[in-house]
Short mmCIF file of C-alpha atoms in Angstrom, two decimals:
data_model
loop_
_atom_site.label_atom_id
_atom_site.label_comp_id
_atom_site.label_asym_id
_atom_site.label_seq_id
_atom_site.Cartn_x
_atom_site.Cartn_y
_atom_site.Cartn_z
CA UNK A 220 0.00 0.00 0.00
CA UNK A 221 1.61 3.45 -1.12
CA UNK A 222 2.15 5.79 1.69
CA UNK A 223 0.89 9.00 2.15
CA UNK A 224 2.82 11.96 3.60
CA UNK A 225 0.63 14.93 5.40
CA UNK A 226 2.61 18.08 5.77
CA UNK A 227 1.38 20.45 8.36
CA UNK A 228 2.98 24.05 9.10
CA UNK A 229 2.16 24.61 12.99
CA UNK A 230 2.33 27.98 14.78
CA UNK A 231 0.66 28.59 18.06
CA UNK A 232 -2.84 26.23 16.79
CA UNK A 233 -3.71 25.11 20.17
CA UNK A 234 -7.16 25.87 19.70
CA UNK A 235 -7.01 24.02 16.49
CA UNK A 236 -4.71 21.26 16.42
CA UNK A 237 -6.54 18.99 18.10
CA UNK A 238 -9.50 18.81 15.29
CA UNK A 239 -7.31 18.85 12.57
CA UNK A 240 -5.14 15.85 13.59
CA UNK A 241 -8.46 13.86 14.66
CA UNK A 242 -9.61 14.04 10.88
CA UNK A 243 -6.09 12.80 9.48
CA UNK A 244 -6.67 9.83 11.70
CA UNK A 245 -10.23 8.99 11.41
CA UNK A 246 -9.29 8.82 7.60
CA UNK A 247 -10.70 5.86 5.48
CA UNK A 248 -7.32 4.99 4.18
CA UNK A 249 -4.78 4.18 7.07
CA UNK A 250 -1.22 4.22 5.13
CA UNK A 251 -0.01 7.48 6.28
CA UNK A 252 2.59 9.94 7.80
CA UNK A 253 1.17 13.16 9.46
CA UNK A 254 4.60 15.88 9.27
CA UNK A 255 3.73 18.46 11.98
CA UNK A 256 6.49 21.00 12.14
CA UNK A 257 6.65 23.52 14.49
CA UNK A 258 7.51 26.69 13.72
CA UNK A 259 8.52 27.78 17.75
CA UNK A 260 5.12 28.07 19.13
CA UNK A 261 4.71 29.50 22.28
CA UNK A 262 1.59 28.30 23.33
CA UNK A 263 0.42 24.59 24.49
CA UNK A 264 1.00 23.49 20.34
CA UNK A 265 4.02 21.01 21.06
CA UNK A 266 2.66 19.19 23.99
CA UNK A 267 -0.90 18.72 22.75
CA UNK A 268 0.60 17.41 19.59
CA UNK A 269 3.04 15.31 21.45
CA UNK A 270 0.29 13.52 23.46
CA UNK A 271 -1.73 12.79 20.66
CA UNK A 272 2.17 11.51 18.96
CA UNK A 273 2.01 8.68 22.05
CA UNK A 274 -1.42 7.47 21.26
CA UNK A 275 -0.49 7.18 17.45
CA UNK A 276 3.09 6.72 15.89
CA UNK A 277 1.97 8.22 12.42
CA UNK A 278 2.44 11.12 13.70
CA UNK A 279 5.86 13.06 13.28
CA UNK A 280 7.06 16.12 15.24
CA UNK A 281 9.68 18.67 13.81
CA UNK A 282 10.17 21.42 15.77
CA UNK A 283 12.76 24.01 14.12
CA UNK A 284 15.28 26.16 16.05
CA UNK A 285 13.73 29.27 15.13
CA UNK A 286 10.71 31.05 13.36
CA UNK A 287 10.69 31.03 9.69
CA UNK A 288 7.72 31.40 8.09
CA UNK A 289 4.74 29.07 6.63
CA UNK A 290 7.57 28.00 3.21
CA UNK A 291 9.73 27.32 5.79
CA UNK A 292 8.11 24.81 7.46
CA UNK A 293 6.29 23.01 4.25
CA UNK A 294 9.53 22.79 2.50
CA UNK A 295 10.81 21.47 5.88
CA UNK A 296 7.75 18.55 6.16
CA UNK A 297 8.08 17.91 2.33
CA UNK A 298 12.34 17.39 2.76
CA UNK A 299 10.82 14.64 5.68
CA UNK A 300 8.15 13.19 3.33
CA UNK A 301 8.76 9.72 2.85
CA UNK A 302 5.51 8.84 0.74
CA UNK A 303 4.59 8.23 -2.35
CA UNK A 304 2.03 10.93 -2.34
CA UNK A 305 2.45 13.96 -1.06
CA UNK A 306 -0.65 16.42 0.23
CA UNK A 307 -0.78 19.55 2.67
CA UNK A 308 -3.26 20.31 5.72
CA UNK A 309 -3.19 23.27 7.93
CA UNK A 310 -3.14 23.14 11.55
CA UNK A 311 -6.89 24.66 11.37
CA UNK A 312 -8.59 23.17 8.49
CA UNK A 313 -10.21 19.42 8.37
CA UNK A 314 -10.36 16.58 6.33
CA UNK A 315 -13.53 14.12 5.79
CA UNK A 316 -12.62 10.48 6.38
CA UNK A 317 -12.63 9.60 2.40
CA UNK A 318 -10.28 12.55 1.64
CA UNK A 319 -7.30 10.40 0.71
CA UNK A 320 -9.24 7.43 -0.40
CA UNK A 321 -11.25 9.40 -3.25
CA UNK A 322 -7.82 11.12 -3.79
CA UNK A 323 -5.80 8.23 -4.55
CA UNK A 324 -9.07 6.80 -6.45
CA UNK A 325 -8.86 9.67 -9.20
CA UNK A 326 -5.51 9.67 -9.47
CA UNK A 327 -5.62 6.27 -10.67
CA UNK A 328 -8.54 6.22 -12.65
CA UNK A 329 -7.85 9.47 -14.67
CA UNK A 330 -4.36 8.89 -14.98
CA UNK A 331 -3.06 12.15 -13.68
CA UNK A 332 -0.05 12.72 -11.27
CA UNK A 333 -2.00 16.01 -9.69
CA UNK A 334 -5.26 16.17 -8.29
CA UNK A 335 -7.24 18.71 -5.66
CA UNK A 336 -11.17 18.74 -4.71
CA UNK A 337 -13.94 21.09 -3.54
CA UNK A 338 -14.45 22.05 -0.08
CA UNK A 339 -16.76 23.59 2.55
CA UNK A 340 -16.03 27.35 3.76
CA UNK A 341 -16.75 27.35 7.52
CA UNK A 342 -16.19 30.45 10.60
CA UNK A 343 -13.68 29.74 13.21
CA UNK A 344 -16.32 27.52 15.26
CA UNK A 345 -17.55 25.65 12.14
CA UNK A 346 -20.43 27.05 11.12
CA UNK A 347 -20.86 27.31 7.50
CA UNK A 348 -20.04 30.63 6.25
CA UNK A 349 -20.05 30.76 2.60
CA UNK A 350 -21.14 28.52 -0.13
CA UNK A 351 -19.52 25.58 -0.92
CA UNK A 352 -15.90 26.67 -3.38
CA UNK A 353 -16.36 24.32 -6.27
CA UNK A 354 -13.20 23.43 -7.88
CA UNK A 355 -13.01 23.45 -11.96
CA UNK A 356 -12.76 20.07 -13.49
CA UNK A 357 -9.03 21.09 -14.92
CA UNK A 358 -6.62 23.47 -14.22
CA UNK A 359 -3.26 24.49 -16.34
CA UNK A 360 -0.54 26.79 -15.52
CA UNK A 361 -2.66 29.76 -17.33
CA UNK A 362 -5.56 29.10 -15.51
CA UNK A 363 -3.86 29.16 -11.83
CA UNK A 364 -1.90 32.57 -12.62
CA UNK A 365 -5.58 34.25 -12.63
CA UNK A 366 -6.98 32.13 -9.93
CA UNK A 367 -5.50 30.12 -7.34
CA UNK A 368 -8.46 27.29 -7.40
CA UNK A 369 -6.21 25.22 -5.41
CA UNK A 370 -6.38 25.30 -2.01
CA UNK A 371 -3.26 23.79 0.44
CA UNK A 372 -6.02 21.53 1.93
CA UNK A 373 -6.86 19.58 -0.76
CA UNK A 374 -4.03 19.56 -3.25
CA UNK A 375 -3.22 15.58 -3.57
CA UNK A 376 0.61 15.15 -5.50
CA UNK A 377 2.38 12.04 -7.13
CA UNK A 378 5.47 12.75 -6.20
CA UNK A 379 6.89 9.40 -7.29
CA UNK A 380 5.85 10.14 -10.29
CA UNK A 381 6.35 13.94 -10.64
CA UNK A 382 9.21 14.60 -7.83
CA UNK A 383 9.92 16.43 -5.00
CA UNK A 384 9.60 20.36 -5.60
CA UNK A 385 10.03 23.27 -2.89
CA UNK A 386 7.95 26.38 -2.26
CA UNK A 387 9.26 29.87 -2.92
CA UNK A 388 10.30 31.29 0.16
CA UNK A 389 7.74 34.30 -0.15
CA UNK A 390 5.60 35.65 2.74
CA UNK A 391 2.66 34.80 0.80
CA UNK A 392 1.49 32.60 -1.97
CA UNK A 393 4.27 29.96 -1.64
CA UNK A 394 1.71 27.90 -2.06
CA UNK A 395 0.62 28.67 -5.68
CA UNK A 396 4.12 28.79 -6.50
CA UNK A 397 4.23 25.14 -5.83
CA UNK A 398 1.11 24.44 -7.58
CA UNK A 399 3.16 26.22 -11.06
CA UNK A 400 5.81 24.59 -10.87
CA UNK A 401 4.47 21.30 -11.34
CA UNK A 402 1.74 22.54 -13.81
CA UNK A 403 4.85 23.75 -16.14
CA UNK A 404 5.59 20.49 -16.40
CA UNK A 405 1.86 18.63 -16.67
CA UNK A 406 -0.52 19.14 -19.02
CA UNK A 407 -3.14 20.25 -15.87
CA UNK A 408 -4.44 19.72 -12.44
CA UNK A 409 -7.59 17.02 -12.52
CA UNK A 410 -10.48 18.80 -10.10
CA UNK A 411 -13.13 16.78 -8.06
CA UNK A 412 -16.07 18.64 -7.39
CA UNK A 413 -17.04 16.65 -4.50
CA UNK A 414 -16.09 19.20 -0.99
CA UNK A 415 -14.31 16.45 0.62
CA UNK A 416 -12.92 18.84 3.49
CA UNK A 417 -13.44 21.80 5.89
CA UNK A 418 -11.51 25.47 4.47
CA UNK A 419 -11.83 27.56 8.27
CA UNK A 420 -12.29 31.31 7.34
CA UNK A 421 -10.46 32.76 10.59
CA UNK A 422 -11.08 36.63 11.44
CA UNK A 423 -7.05 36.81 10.92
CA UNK A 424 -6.83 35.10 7.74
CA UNK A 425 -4.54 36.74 5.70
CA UNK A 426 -6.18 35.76 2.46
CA UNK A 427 -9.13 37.40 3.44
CA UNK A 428 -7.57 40.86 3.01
CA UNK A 429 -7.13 41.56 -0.73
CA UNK A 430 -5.86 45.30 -0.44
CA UNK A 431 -2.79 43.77 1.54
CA UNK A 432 -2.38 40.91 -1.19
CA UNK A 433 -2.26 43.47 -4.04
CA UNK A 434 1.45 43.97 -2.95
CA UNK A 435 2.63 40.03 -2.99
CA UNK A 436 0.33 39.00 -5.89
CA UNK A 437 2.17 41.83 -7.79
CA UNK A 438 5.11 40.64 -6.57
CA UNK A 439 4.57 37.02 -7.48
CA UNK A 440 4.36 37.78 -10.95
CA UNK A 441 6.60 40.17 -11.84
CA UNK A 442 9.55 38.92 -9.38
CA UNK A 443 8.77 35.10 -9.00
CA UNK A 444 7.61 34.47 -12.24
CA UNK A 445 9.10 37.14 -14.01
CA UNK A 446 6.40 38.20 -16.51
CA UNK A 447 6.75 41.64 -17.91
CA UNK A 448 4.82 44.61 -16.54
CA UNK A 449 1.21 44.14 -19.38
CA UNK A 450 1.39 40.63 -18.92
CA UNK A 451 1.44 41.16 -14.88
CA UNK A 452 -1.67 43.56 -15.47
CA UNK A 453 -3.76 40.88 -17.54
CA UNK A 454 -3.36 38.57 -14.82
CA UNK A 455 -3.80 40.77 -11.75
CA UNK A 456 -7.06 41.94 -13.21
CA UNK A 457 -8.04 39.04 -13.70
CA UNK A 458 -6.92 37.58 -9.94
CA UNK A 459 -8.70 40.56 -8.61
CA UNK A 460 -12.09 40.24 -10.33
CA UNK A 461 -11.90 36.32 -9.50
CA UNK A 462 -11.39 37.02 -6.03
CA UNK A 463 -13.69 39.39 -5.54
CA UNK A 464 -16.54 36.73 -6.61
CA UNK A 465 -14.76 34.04 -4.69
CA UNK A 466 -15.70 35.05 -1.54
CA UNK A 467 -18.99 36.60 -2.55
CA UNK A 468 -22.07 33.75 -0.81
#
């Protein structure tokens, strides 16, 4: 049975944690690795992680010697990863127990190396907030520079197939940077419309607040991706129109 490797940034999520881990292990398939790394939390993180560690050895600890950064840490769990697939979960979002089962299931039977699904868009206490975000059925490289459709939570990688790859060490939108690198080398990411987890839509979130994102989205395509200053335009415009309705419902 392949194994799966769960990478999981972890700053000061005590009143998370808890929930997040309990859906990794009330998953339908059981072959996994769950790559918590601490990013030198202050609060009770590290021993309520550690306690739930004793009860279940699939669960891995990292704590590094000093604060770094969300990139940081993923690039950290994803150096650990021993799987052959690799996927991402935050330290406050949630999982249903088929996540990796209907994962795995349309990787095989479409053939792809790349896959990420739907999800549910609850408050901080998990009441639904906003509609369900319904992932489109493919995305390419084009696609993701005016949208990022795929969320850390559900993103679902072959790396046996496709390789280990690194986030950008950016403050923000590492993750997408991920996401292009491997979609300059596939054809496109396969979407299941199915929500098969839990996005929490914290007060704090920092992807919340578009008029501070302007700055890093600008930055992400002009300095990360290098695209010249019309091309940038087209696809901020487009980022900004697309997020606006993203978080309308």
């Amino acid at each position: 049975m392949a194994l799966v490797s769960i990478v999981t940034p972890v700053y000061n999520s005590e009143r998370y944690i808890e929930e997040t881990i309990s859906s990794v292990r009330a998953q339908t398939y059981e072959h996994w690795e769950h790559i918590l790394v601490d990013d030198c939390s202050t609060d009770s993180s590290e021993s309520l992680i550690k306690a739930l560690q004793k009860q279940d050895d699939r669960i891995k600890y990292f704590r590094l010697e000093k604060n770094g950064g969300a990139a940081i840490s993923r690039n950290k769990g994803i150096s650990m990863a021993k799987g052959d697939y690799l996927t991402f979960l935050d330290a406050d979002d949630i999982w249903f127990p088929e996540f990796i089962t209907k994962s795995i299931s349309a990787l095989k039977k479409n053939n792809v190396t790349f896959v990420f699904s739907s999800y549910k868009r609850f408050d901080e206490n998990l009441t639904p907030l906003l509609k369900d975000f319904i992932v489109p059925e493919k995305v390419r490289y084009d696609d993701i520079l005016k949208s990022n459709s795929i969320s850390c939570l559900t993103a679902f990688l072959d790396i046996k197939i496709m390789g280990k790859k690194y986030m950008p060490l950016i403050r923000k939108r590492q993750d997408m940077g991920l996401w292009i690198s491997y979609l300059k080398e596939i054809d496109y990411a396969l979407g299941i419309q199915e929500p098969l987890a839990i996005y929490r839509i914290r007060k704090d979130s920092l992807s919340r607040d578009k008029k501070k994102l302007l700055k890093s989205q600008w930055y992400f395509y002009s300095k990360v991706e290098k695209l010249g200053f019309f091309t940038s335009i087209y696809y901020m415009v487009h980022w900004m129109i697309r997020g606006f309705l993203k978080y309308q419902g």
